[in-house]
PDB file of C-alpha atoms in Angstrom:
ATOM      1  CA  UNK A  15       4.950  11.954  16.449  1.00 63.00           C
ATOM      2  CA  UNK A  16       2.940   9.398  14.395  1.00 69.00           C
ATOM      3  CA  UNK A  17       2.985  10.409  10.704  1.00 91.00           C
ATOM      4  CA  UNK A  18      -0.334   8.875   9.542  1.00 95.00           C
ATOM      5  CA  UNK A  19      -2.688   7.839  12.287  1.00 95.00           C
ATOM      6  CA  UNK A  20      -5.967   6.017  11.969  1.00 96.00           C
ATOM      7  CA  UNK A  21      -8.685   5.450  14.506  1.00 96.00           C
ATOM      8  CA  UNK A  22      -9.934   3.061  15.555  1.00 97.00           C
ATOM      9  CA  UNK A  23      -7.418   0.263  15.118  1.00 95.00           C
ATOM     10  CA  UNK A  24     -10.073  -2.390  15.465  1.00 96.00           C
ATOM     11  CA  UNK A  25     -13.731  -2.094  14.713  1.00 97.00           C
ATOM     12  CA  UNK A  26     -16.195  -4.931  15.274  1.00 97.00           C
ATOM     13  CA  UNK A  27     -19.786  -4.254  14.442  1.00 96.00           C
ATOM     14  CA  UNK A  28     -22.970  -5.870  13.103  1.00 96.00           C
ATOM     15  CA  UNK A  29     -24.284  -5.982   9.593  1.00 96.00           C
ATOM     16  CA  UNK A  30     -26.434  -3.017   8.660  1.00 97.00           C
ATOM     17  CA  UNK A  31     -24.675  -0.573  11.043  1.00 97.00           C
ATOM     18  CA  UNK A  32     -23.048   2.658   9.956  1.00 97.00           C
ATOM     19  CA  UNK A  33     -19.412   3.360  11.008  1.00 97.00           C
ATOM     20  CA  UNK A  34     -16.648   5.818  10.431  1.00 97.00           C
ATOM     21  CA  UNK A  35     -12.884   5.535  10.360  1.00 98.00           C
ATOM     22  CA  UNK A  36     -10.711   8.629  10.848  1.00 98.00           C
ATOM     23  CA  UNK A  37      -7.356   9.415   9.403  1.00 97.00           C
ATOM     24  CA  UNK A  38      -4.970  12.230  10.160  1.00 97.00           C
ATOM     25  CA  UNK A  39      -1.512  12.996   8.828  1.00 97.00           C
ATOM     26  CA  UNK A  40       1.018  15.451  10.252  1.00 96.00           C
ATOM     27  CA  UNK A  41       3.419  15.318   7.323  1.00 94.00           C
ATOM     28  CA  UNK A  42       2.061  18.367   5.535  1.00 93.00           C
ATOM     29  CA  UNK A  43       1.145  16.242   2.560  1.00 92.00           C
ATOM     30  CA  UNK A  44      -1.415  17.399  -0.004  1.00 89.00           C
ATOM     31  CA  UNK A  45      -2.715  14.042  -1.099  1.00 90.00           C
ATOM     32  CA  UNK A  46      -4.456  11.348   0.963  1.00 92.00           C
ATOM     33  CA  UNK A  47      -5.766   7.935   0.102  1.00 93.00           C
ATOM     34  CA  UNK A  48      -7.887   5.069   1.323  1.00 95.00           C
ATOM     35  CA  UNK A  49      -6.947   1.488   0.428  1.00 95.00           C
ATOM     36  CA  UNK A  50      -8.776  -1.741   1.208  1.00 96.00           C
ATOM     37  CA  UNK A  51      -6.817  -4.953   2.014  1.00 94.00           C
ATOM     38  CA  UNK A  52      -8.964  -8.031   1.765  1.00 93.00           C
ATOM     39  CA  UNK A  53      -8.577 -11.377   3.526  1.00 90.00           C
ATOM     40  CA  UNK A  54      -6.068 -12.505   0.915  1.00 89.00           C
ATOM     41  CA  UNK A  55      -3.939  -9.418   1.607  1.00 89.00           C
ATOM     42  CA  UNK A  56      -4.716  -7.879  -1.754  1.00 92.00           C
ATOM     43  CA  UNK A  57      -4.498  -4.099  -1.612  1.00 93.00           C
ATOM     44  CA  UNK A  58      -6.656  -1.918  -3.796  1.00 93.00           C
ATOM     45  CA  UNK A  59      -7.162   1.840  -3.836  1.00 92.00           C
ATOM     46  CA  UNK A  60     -10.608   3.169  -3.025  1.00 94.00           C
ATOM     47  CA  UNK A  61     -10.317   6.949  -3.016  1.00 91.00           C
ATOM     48  CA  UNK A  62      -7.785   9.751  -3.256  1.00 90.00           C
ATOM     49  CA  UNK A  63      -8.091  13.387  -2.248  1.00 89.00           C
ATOM     50  CA  UNK A  64      -5.803  16.251  -3.180  1.00 87.00           C
ATOM     51  CA  UNK A  65      -6.192  19.430  -1.103  1.00 85.00           C
ATOM     52  CA  UNK A  66      -9.687  18.327  -0.049  1.00 84.00           C
ATOM     53  CA  UNK A  67     -10.718  17.601  -3.653  1.00 87.00           C
ATOM     54  CA  UNK A  68     -11.687  14.043  -4.689  1.00 88.00           C
ATOM     55  CA  UNK A  69      -9.446  12.937  -7.556  1.00 85.00           C
ATOM     56  CA  UNK A  70      -9.774   9.180  -7.539  1.00 84.00           C
ATOM     57  CA  UNK A  71     -12.913   7.276  -6.926  1.00 85.00           C
ATOM     58  CA  UNK A  72     -12.514   3.639  -7.889  1.00 86.00           C
ATOM     59  CA  UNK A  73     -15.434   1.249  -8.324  1.00 79.00           C
ATOM     60  CA  UNK A  74     -16.584   1.379  -4.765  1.00 88.00           C
ATOM     61  CA  UNK A  75     -20.177   1.032  -3.562  1.00 91.00           C
ATOM     62  CA  UNK A  76     -21.796   4.327  -2.796  1.00 92.00           C
ATOM     63  CA  UNK A  77     -22.261   3.141   0.798  1.00 96.00           C
ATOM     64  CA  UNK A  78     -18.651   4.286   1.199  1.00 96.00           C
ATOM     65  CA  UNK A  79     -18.327   8.042   1.464  1.00 94.00           C
ATOM     66  CA  UNK A  80     -14.972   9.757   2.071  1.00 94.00           C
ATOM     67  CA  UNK A  81     -14.850  13.215   3.592  1.00 94.00           C
ATOM     68  CA  UNK A  82     -11.882  15.548   3.794  1.00 93.00           C
ATOM     69  CA  UNK A  83     -12.493  18.476   6.131  1.00 92.00           C
ATOM     70  CA  UNK A  84      -8.969  19.763   5.552  1.00 92.00           C
ATOM     71  CA  UNK A  85      -5.959  18.440   3.786  1.00 90.00           C
ATOM     72  CA  UNK A  86      -4.609  16.777   6.941  1.00 95.00           C
ATOM     73  CA  UNK A  87      -7.690  14.636   7.432  1.00 96.00           C
ATOM     74  CA  UNK A  88      -9.541  12.084   5.370  1.00 96.00           C
ATOM     75  CA  UNK A  89     -12.297  10.163   6.966  1.00 96.00           C
ATOM     76  CA  UNK A  90     -14.232   7.217   5.651  1.00 97.00           C
ATOM     77  CA  UNK A  91     -17.861   6.673   6.469  1.00 97.00           C
ATOM     78  CA  UNK A  92     -19.551   3.410   5.625  1.00 97.00           C
ATOM     79  CA  UNK A  93     -23.346   2.956   5.606  1.00 96.00           C
ATOM     80  CA  UNK A  94     -25.237  -0.292   5.916  1.00 97.00           C
ATOM     81  CA  UNK A  95     -22.213  -2.453   6.523  1.00 97.00           C
ATOM     82  CA  UNK A  96     -22.149  -5.820   4.812  1.00 96.00           C
ATOM     83  CA  UNK A  97     -20.175  -8.999   5.521  1.00 95.00           C
ATOM     84  CA  UNK A  98     -18.036  -8.375   2.474  1.00 94.00           C
ATOM     85  CA  UNK A  99     -16.815  -5.095   3.951  1.00 96.00           C
ATOM     86  CA  UNK A 100     -14.726  -7.026   6.477  1.00 96.00           C
ATOM     87  CA  UNK A 101     -11.136  -6.004   5.651  1.00 96.00           C
ATOM     88  CA  UNK A 102      -8.269  -3.902   6.763  1.00 96.00           C
ATOM     89  CA  UNK A 103      -8.545  -0.308   5.615  1.00 97.00           C
ATOM     90  CA  UNK A 104      -5.404   1.717   5.159  1.00 96.00           C
ATOM     91  CA  UNK A 105      -5.081   5.444   5.017  1.00 96.00           C
ATOM     92  CA  UNK A 106      -1.966   6.886   3.209  1.00 94.00           C
ATOM     93  CA  UNK A 107      -0.608  10.279   2.306  1.00 92.00           C
ATOM     94  CA  UNK A 108       2.008  11.686  -0.066  1.00 90.00           C
ATOM     95  CA  UNK A 109       3.450  15.047  -0.824  1.00 86.00           C
ATOM     96  CA  UNK A 110       2.326  14.928  -4.440  1.00 72.00           C
ATOM     97  CA  UNK A 111       0.913  12.244  -6.603  1.00 58.00           C
ATOM     98  CA  UNK A 112       4.053  10.279  -7.445  1.00 64.00           C
ATOM     99  CA  UNK A 113       6.000  10.658  -4.257  1.00 78.00           C
ATOM    100  CA  UNK A 114       6.104   7.668  -1.936  1.00 85.00           C
ATOM    101  CA  UNK A 115       2.965   7.142   0.029  1.00 89.00           C
ATOM    102  CA  UNK A 116       3.172   6.876   3.809  1.00 92.00           C
ATOM    103  CA  UNK A 117       0.702   4.421   5.323  1.00 94.00           C
ATOM    104  CA  UNK A 118      -1.088   4.243   8.602  1.00 94.00           C
ATOM    105  CA  UNK A 119      -1.216   1.061  10.638  1.00 93.00           C
ATOM    106  CA  UNK A 120      -4.701   0.178   9.311  1.00 95.00           C
ATOM    107  CA  UNK A 121      -8.165  -0.331  10.762  1.00 97.00           C
ATOM    108  CA  UNK A 122      -9.302  -3.873  10.990  1.00 96.00           C
ATOM    109  CA  UNK A 123     -13.069  -3.976  10.352  1.00 97.00           C
ATOM    110  CA  UNK A 124     -14.950  -7.108  11.239  1.00 97.00           C
ATOM    111  CA  UNK A 125     -18.623  -7.495  10.431  1.00 96.00           C
ATOM    112  CA  UNK A 126     -20.583  -9.977  12.520  1.00 91.00           C
TER     113      UNK A 126
ATOM    114  CA  UNK B  12      -4.267  -0.408 -17.365  1.00 77.00           C
ATOM    115  CA  UNK B  13      -1.357  -1.033 -15.056  1.00 84.00           C
ATOM    116  CA  UNK B  14      -0.808  -4.293 -13.349  1.00 90.00           C
ATOM    117  CA  UNK B  15       1.802  -5.967 -11.149  1.00 95.00           C
ATOM    118  CA  UNK B  16       2.659  -9.622 -10.946  1.00 96.00           C
ATOM    119  CA  UNK B  17       4.664 -11.026  -8.103  1.00 97.00           C
ATOM    120  CA  UNK B  18       5.905 -14.494  -8.805  1.00 93.00           C
ATOM    121  CA  UNK B  19       5.678 -16.735  -5.761  1.00 92.00           C
ATOM    122  CA  UNK B  20       3.248 -16.000  -3.036  1.00 94.00           C
ATOM    123  CA  UNK B  21       5.664 -17.578  -0.531  1.00 96.00           C
ATOM    124  CA  UNK B  22       9.471 -17.548  -0.525  1.00 97.00           C
ATOM    125  CA  UNK B  23      11.557 -19.380   2.032  1.00 98.00           C
ATOM    126  CA  UNK B  24      15.306 -18.787   2.504  1.00 97.00           C
ATOM    127  CA  UNK B  25      17.839 -19.701   5.137  1.00 97.00           C
ATOM    128  CA  UNK B  26      19.344 -16.989   7.330  1.00 97.00           C
ATOM    129  CA  UNK B  27      22.360 -15.596   5.481  1.00 97.00           C
ATOM    130  CA  UNK B  28      21.143 -16.673   2.071  1.00 98.00           C
ATOM    131  CA  UNK B  29      20.320 -14.422  -0.859  1.00 98.00           C
ATOM    132  CA  UNK B  30      16.785 -12.985  -0.966  1.00 98.00           C
ATOM    133  CA  UNK B  31      15.182 -12.630  -4.394  1.00 98.00           C
ATOM    134  CA  UNK B  32      11.565 -11.492  -4.705  1.00 98.00           C
ATOM    135  CA  UNK B  33      10.248 -11.123  -8.198  1.00 98.00           C
ATOM    136  CA  UNK B  34       8.078  -8.377  -9.607  1.00 97.00           C
ATOM    137  CA  UNK B  35       6.927  -7.782 -13.171  1.00 97.00           C
ATOM    138  CA  UNK B  36       4.734  -4.870 -14.168  1.00 94.00           C
ATOM    139  CA  UNK B  37       2.759  -3.645 -17.122  1.00 91.00           C
ATOM    140  CA  UNK B  38       2.336  -0.002 -17.868  1.00 83.00           C
ATOM    141  CA  UNK B  39       1.562   2.021 -20.895  1.00 77.00           C
ATOM    142  CA  UNK B  40       3.555   4.948 -19.600  1.00 78.00           C
ATOM    143  CA  UNK B  41       6.949   5.149 -17.854  1.00 79.00           C
ATOM    144  CA  UNK B  42       6.234   3.797 -14.459  1.00 86.00           C
ATOM    145  CA  UNK B  43       7.174   4.738 -10.933  1.00 90.00           C
ATOM    146  CA  UNK B  44       7.929   1.527  -9.028  1.00 92.00           C
ATOM    147  CA  UNK B  45       7.954   0.799  -5.330  1.00 94.00           C
ATOM    148  CA  UNK B  46       8.607  -2.004  -2.867  1.00 97.00           C
ATOM    149  CA  UNK B  47       6.812  -1.959   0.457  1.00 96.00           C
ATOM    150  CA  UNK B  48       7.115  -4.271   3.456  1.00 97.00           C
ATOM    151  CA  UNK B  49       4.292  -5.188   5.831  1.00 95.00           C
ATOM    152  CA  UNK B  50       4.980  -6.778   9.240  1.00 93.00           C
ATOM    153  CA  UNK B  51       2.071  -8.485  10.939  1.00 87.00           C
ATOM    154  CA  UNK B  52      -0.680  -6.220  12.050  1.00 83.00           C
ATOM    155  CA  UNK B  53       1.173  -3.166  10.810  1.00 87.00           C
ATOM    156  CA  UNK B  54       0.936  -0.719   7.939  1.00 89.00           C
ATOM    157  CA  UNK B  55       3.147  -0.685   4.895  1.00 93.00           C
ATOM    158  CA  UNK B  56       6.595   0.681   5.059  1.00 94.00           C
ATOM    159  CA  UNK B  57       8.488   1.917   2.037  1.00 94.00           C
ATOM    160  CA  UNK B  58      11.635  -0.065   1.245  1.00 96.00           C
ATOM    161  CA  UNK B  59      12.678   1.669  -1.935  1.00 95.00           C
ATOM    162  CA  UNK B  60      11.475   3.432  -5.015  1.00 92.00           C
ATOM    163  CA  UNK B  61      12.397   3.927  -8.655  1.00 92.00           C
ATOM    164  CA  UNK B  62      11.333   7.090 -10.380  1.00 87.00           C
ATOM    165  CA  UNK B  63      13.898   8.092 -13.005  1.00 83.00           C
ATOM    166  CA  UNK B  64      17.660   7.953 -13.339  1.00 85.00           C
ATOM    167  CA  UNK B  65      19.771   5.124 -11.971  1.00 88.00           C
ATOM    168  CA  UNK B  66      18.111   1.796 -12.540  1.00 90.00           C
ATOM    169  CA  UNK B  67      19.656   0.154  -9.479  1.00 96.00           C
ATOM    170  CA  UNK B  68      18.093   1.626  -6.386  1.00 96.00           C
ATOM    171  CA  UNK B  69      19.102   0.969  -2.835  1.00 96.00           C
ATOM    172  CA  UNK B  70      16.648   0.986   0.015  1.00 96.00           C
ATOM    173  CA  UNK B  71      16.491   0.441   3.736  1.00 95.00           C
ATOM    174  CA  UNK B  72      17.621  -2.640   5.589  1.00 94.00           C
ATOM    175  CA  UNK B  73      20.120  -3.645   2.935  1.00 96.00           C
ATOM    176  CA  UNK B  74      17.549  -4.202   0.171  1.00 98.00           C
ATOM    177  CA  UNK B  75      17.999  -3.116  -3.436  1.00 97.00           C
ATOM    178  CA  UNK B  76      16.101  -3.456  -6.691  1.00 98.00           C
ATOM    179  CA  UNK B  77      16.878  -3.061 -10.298  1.00 96.00           C
ATOM    180  CA  UNK B  78      14.560  -1.599 -12.907  1.00 94.00           C
ATOM    181  CA  UNK B  79      14.830  -3.431 -16.167  1.00 94.00           C
ATOM    182  CA  UNK B  80      12.695  -1.836 -18.815  1.00 91.00           C
ATOM    183  CA  UNK B  81      13.331  -4.519 -21.412  1.00 92.00           C
ATOM    184  CA  UNK B  82      12.091  -7.176 -19.024  1.00 93.00           C
ATOM    185  CA  UNK B  83       9.474  -5.018 -17.365  1.00 94.00           C
ATOM    186  CA  UNK B  84      10.842  -6.142 -14.094  1.00 96.00           C
ATOM    187  CA  UNK B  85      11.707  -4.659 -10.703  1.00 97.00           C
ATOM    188  CA  UNK B  86      13.043  -7.553  -8.632  1.00 98.00           C
ATOM    189  CA  UNK B  87      13.985  -7.050  -4.965  1.00 98.00           C
ATOM    190  CA  UNK B  88      17.179  -8.531  -3.618  1.00 98.00           C
ATOM    191  CA  UNK B  89      19.193  -8.680  -0.434  1.00 98.00           C
ATOM    192  CA  UNK B  90      22.515 -10.418  -0.285  1.00 97.00           C
ATOM    193  CA  UNK B  91      22.099 -11.992   3.156  1.00 97.00           C
ATOM    194  CA  UNK B  92      18.753 -12.669   4.801  1.00 98.00           C
ATOM    195  CA  UNK B  93      18.165 -11.916   8.398  1.00 97.00           C
ATOM    196  CA  UNK B  94      15.495 -13.329  10.671  1.00 96.00           C
ATOM    197  CA  UNK B  95      14.008  -9.793  11.008  1.00 96.00           C
ATOM    198  CA  UNK B  96      13.326  -9.747   7.226  1.00 97.00           C
ATOM    199  CA  UNK B  97      10.428 -12.193   7.621  1.00 97.00           C
ATOM    200  CA  UNK B  98       7.400 -10.255   6.470  1.00 97.00           C
ATOM    201  CA  UNK B  99       5.191  -9.730   3.523  1.00 96.00           C
ATOM    202  CA  UNK B 100       6.528  -7.699   0.592  1.00 98.00           C
ATOM    203  CA  UNK B 101       4.458  -5.769  -1.918  1.00 97.00           C
ATOM    204  CA  UNK B 102       5.568  -4.395  -5.268  1.00 97.00           C
ATOM    205  CA  UNK B 103       3.593  -1.465  -6.617  1.00 94.00           C
ATOM    206  CA  UNK B 104       3.451   0.690  -9.688  1.00 92.00           C
ATOM    207  CA  UNK B 105       2.060   4.108 -10.379  1.00 87.00           C
ATOM    208  CA  UNK B 106       1.674   6.174 -13.490  1.00 75.00           C
ATOM    209  CA  UNK B 107       4.055   9.039 -13.980  1.00 60.00           C
ATOM    210  CA  UNK B 108       1.158  11.447 -14.273  1.00 51.00           C
ATOM    211  CA  UNK B 109      -1.282   9.626 -12.045  1.00 52.00           C
ATOM    212  CA  UNK B 110      -1.259   9.076  -8.357  1.00 74.00           C
ATOM    213  CA  UNK B 111      -2.669   5.724  -7.396  1.00 83.00           C
ATOM    214  CA  UNK B 112      -0.604   2.743  -6.489  1.00 89.00           C
ATOM    215  CA  UNK B 113      -1.421  -0.562  -8.120  1.00 91.00           C
ATOM    216  CA  UNK B 114      -0.162  -3.336  -5.912  1.00 94.00           C
ATOM    217  CA  UNK B 115       0.957  -6.901  -6.614  1.00 95.00           C
ATOM    218  CA  UNK B 116      -0.569  -9.698  -4.619  1.00 95.00           C
ATOM    219  CA  UNK B 117       2.352  -9.776  -2.192  1.00 96.00           C
ATOM    220  CA  UNK B 118       5.080 -12.282  -1.338  1.00 97.00           C
ATOM    221  CA  UNK B 119       5.502 -13.668   2.124  1.00 97.00           C
ATOM    222  CA  UNK B 120       9.178 -14.120   2.987  1.00 97.00           C
ATOM    223  CA  UNK B 121      10.067 -16.739   5.523  1.00 97.00           C
ATOM    224  CA  UNK B 122      13.593 -16.877   6.919  1.00 97.00           C
ATOM    225  CA  UNK B 123      14.771 -20.177   8.413  1.00 96.00           C
ATOM    226  CA  UNK B 124      17.439 -20.336  11.063  1.00 93.00           C
TER     227      UNK B 124
END
């Protein structure tokens, strides 16, 4: 009965590859988010979707493309991976913008 | 633009001692404030939130925080630390009419036996 689930939990790949991270929430929330946590544990929002519509797009390289097939899913596709993309990526959801966000366990991406 | 400052990247307390983790924010609009806890290799878990109303909010695991507008602070406290409280704690702010969380840099809490 996991609320926000991300797959995979770990992702190790080489520079230049393309990879995707999937996120699903079963809380019935309308809003979903992607955050990046760098090696210093600093968390920063990347994207937010509300009912499949992109509402926040921070300054993120266009190699990163979120896709929301329905309001329960928000996937993150990354093209041409770079060393600097190594981080933990967290998916989150909330019932509406200012309600508490529920986080997944994160996907640890390591670029070789 | 909103920002959050957490004073002290590391805090060490003895088991049974008071826990005080400091958070100051800046916001041009009335803020929503949150404290999250992160255990190793896990996601973030909400401890407590302030939206409107009572400025002293109680959360899970015996934690509480007080919103002080005049000091732009939202410090987290717990009267008596337990070994299981050892984790990293993040303070976050969001705009009333926005929906992104802006996080502080985090404070690692160490509890000594």
